[in-house]
mmCIF file of C-alpha atoms in Angstrom:
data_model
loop_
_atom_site.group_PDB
_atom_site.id
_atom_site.type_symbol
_atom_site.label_atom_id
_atom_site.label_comp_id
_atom_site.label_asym_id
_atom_site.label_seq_id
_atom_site.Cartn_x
_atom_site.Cartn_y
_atom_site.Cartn_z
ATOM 1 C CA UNK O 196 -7.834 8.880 8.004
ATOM 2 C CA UNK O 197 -6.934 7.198 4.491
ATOM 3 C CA UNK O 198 -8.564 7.659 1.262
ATOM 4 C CA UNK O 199 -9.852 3.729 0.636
ATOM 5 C CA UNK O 200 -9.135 4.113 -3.457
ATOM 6 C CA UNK O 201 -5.432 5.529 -2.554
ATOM 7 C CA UNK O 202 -2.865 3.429 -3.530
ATOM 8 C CA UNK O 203 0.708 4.559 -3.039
ATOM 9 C CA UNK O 204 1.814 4.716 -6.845
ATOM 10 C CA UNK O 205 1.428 8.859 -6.446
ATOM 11 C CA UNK O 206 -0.680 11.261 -6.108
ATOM 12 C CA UNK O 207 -4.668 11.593 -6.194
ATOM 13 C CA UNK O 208 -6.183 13.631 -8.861
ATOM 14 C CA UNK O 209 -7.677 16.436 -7.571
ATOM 15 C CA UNK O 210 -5.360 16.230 -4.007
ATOM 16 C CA UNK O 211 -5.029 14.193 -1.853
ATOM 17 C CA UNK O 212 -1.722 15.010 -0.441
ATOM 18 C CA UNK O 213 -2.214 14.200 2.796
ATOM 19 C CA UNK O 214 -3.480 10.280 2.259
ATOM 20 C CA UNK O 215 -0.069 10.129 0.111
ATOM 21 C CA UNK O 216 1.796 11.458 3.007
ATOM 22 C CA UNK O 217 -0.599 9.343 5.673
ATOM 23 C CA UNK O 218 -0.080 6.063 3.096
ATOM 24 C CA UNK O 219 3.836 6.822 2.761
ATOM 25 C CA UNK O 220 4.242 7.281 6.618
ATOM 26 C CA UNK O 221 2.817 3.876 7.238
ATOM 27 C CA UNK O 222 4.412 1.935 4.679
ATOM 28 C CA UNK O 223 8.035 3.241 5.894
ATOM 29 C CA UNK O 224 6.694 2.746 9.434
ATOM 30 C CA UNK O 225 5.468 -1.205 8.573
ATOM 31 C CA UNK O 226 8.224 -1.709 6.244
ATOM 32 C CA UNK O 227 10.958 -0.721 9.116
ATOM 33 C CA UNK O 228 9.332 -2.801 11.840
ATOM 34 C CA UNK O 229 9.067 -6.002 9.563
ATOM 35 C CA UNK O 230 12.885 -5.523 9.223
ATOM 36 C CA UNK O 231 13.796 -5.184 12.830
ATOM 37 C CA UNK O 232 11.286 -8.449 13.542
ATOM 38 C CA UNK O 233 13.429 -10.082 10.468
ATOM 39 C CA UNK O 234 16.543 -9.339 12.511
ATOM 40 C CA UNK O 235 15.105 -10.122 15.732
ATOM 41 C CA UNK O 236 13.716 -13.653 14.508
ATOM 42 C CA UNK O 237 16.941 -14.637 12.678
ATOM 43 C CA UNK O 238 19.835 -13.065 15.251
ATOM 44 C CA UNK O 239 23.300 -12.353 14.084
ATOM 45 C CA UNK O 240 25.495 -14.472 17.457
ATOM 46 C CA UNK O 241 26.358 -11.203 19.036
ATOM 47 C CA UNK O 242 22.467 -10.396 18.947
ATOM 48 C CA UNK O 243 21.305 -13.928 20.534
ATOM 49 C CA UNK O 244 19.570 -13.252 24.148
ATOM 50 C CA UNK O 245 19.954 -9.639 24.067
ATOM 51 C CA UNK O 246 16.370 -8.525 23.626
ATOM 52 C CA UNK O 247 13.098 -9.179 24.871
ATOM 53 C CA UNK O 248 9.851 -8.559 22.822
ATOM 54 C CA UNK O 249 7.114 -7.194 24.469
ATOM 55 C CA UNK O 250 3.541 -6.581 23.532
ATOM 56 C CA UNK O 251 1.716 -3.913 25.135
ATOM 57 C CA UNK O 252 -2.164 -6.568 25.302
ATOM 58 C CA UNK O 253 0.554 -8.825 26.960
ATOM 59 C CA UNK O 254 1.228 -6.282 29.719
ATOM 60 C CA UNK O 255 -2.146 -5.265 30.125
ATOM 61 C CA UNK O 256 -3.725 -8.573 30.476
ATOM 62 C CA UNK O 257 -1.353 -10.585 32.590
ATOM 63 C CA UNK O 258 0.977 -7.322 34.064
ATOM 64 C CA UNK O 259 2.052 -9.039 36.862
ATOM 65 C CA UNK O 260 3.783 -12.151 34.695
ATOM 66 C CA UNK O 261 4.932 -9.502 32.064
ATOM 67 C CA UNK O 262 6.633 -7.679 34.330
ATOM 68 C CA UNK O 263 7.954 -10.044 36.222
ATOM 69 C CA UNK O 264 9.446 -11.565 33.041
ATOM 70 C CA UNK O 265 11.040 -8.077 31.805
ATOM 71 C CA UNK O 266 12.692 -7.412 34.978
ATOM 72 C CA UNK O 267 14.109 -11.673 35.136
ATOM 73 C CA UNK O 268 15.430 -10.739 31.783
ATOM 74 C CA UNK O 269 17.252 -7.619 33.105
ATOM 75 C CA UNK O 270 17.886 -9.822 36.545
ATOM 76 C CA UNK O 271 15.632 -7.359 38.841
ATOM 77 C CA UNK O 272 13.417 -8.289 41.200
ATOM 78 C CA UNK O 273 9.842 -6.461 40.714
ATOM 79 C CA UNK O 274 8.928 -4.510 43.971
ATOM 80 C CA UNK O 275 5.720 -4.794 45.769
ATOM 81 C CA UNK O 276 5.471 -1.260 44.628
ATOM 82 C CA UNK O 277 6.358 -1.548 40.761
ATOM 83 C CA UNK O 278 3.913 -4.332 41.097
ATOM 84 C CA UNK O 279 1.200 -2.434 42.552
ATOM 85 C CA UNK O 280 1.219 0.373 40.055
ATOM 86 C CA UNK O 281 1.740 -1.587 37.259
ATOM 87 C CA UNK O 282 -2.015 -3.367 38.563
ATOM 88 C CA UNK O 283 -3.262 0.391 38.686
ATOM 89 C CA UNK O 284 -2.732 1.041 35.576
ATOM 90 C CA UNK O 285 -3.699 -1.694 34.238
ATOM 91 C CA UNK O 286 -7.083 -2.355 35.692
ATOM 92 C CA UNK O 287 -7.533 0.684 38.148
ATOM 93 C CA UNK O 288 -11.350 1.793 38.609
ATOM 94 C CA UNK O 289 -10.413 4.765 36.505
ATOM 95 C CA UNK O 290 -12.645 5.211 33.057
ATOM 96 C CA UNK O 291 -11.002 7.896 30.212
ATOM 97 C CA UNK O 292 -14.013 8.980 27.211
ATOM 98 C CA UNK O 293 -10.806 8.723 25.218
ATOM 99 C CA UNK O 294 -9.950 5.502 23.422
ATOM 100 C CA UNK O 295 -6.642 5.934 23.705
ATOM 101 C CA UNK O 296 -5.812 7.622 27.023
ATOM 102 C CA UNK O 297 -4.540 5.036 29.561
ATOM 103 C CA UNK O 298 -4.237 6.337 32.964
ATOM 104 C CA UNK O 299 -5.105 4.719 36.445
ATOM 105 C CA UNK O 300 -7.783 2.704 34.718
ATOM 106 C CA UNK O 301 -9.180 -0.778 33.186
ATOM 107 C CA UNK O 302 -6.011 -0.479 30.318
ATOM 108 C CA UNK O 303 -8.286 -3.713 28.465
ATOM 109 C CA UNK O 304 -10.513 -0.772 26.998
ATOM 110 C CA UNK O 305 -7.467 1.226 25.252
ATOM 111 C CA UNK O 306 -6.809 -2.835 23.750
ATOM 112 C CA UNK O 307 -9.341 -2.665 21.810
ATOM 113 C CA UNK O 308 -10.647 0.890 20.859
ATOM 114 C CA UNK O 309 -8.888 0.551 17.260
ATOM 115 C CA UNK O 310 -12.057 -2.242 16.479
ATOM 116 C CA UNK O 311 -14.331 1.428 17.427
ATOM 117 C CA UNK O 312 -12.641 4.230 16.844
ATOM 118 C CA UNK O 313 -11.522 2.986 13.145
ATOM 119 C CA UNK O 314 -13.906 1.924 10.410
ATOM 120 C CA UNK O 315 -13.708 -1.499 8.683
ATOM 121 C CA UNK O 316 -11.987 0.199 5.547
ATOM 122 C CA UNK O 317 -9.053 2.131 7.550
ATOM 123 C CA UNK O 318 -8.672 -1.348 9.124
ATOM 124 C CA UNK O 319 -7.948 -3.225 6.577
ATOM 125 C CA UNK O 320 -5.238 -0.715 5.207
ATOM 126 C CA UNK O 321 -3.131 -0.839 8.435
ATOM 127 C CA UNK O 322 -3.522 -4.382 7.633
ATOM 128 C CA UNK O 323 -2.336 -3.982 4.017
ATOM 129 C CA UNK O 324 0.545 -2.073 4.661
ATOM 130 C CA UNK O 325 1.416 -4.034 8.419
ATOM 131 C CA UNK O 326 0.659 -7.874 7.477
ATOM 132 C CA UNK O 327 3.933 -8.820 7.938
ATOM 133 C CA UNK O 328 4.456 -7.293 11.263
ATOM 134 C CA UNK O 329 1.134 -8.465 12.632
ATOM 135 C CA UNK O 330 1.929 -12.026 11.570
ATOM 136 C CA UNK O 331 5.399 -11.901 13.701
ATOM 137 C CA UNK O 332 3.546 -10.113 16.784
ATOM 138 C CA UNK O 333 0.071 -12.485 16.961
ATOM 139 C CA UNK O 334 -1.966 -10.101 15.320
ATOM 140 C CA UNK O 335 -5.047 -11.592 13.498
ATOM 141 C CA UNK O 336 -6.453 -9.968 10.290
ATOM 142 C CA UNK O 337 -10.180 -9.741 10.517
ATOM 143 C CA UNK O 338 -12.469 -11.167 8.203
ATOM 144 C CA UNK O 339 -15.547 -8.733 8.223
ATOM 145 C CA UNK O 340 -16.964 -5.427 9.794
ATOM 146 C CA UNK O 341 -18.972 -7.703 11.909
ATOM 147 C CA UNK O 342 -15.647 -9.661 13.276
ATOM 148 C CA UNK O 343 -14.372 -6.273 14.159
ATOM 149 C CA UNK O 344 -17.129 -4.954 16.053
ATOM 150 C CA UNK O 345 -17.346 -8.543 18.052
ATOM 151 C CA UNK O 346 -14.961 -7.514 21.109
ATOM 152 C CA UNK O 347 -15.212 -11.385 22.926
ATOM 153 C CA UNK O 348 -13.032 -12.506 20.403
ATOM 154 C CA UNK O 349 -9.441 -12.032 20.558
ATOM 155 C CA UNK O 350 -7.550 -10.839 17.229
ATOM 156 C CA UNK O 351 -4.662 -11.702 19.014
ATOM 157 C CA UNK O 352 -2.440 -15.580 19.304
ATOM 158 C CA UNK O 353 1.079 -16.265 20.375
ATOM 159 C CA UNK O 354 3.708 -14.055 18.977
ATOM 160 C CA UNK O 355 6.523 -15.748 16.689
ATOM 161 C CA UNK O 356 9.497 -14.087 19.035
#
């Protein structure tokens, strides 16, 4: 994934290229979301009203109330239908051997495959680079490897939007 001694000054010596590219990638990606949250916590008047954030853990754990809240802000009703596939997806039977897959299926398992799939070190960079975004969304840094690997407690509290 990331080199953990890379820092974004330049290159590696001895390569490296492609933890410079990985590094750069994410800081333009963190840096450009932290401005859009900027924007979105402090509207200009014309902006006021006209969006809705919403996380993807809120979907998956309450779908029914998410939904139902994206389609008020849009003033649609949610059909019986809509509603029924958006429960399916969410927490269908279904069981993918990849983190990150999310079909018909319990959805809470892609929530938390980062705390597995990534190592304590790769972690904390996405942290490094993403603070500021996380902090707007409800996104907890974690404290230790052990805090990641402990999957009954949430990393995640109200969002500032």
């Amino acid at each position: 994934f990331l080199d953990a001694g890379h820092k974004l000054g330049g290159k590696k010596e001895g390569g490296g290229g492609s933890d410079y590219h990985a590094l750069g990638a994410m800081e333009v990606i963190c840096s450009s979301m932290a401005k859009t949250l900027q924007t979105a916590l402090h509207p200009p008047d014309w902006l006021q009203g006209k969006y809705m954030a919403v996380r993807y853990e809120d979907l998956v754990v309450e779908p029914i109330k998410t939904l139902r809240q994206v389609y008020g802000f849009v003033n649609l009703a949610v059909s019986p239908e809509m509603e029924k596939f958006a429960l399916n997806m969410t927490s269908g039977p279904g069981y993918s051997s990849k983190p990150f897959v999310v079909s018909a299926r319990n959805a809470t398992q892609a929530l938390s495959a980062w705390r597995t799939a990534l190592s304590y070190q790769q972690i904390k960079q996405v942290e490094e680079y993403c603070h500021q975004p996380m902090a707007v969304l409800g996104y907890e840094r974690v404290g230790s490897p052990e805090e990641v690997k402990d999957l009954s407690r949430t990393l995640l509290r109200k969002p500032r939007l």
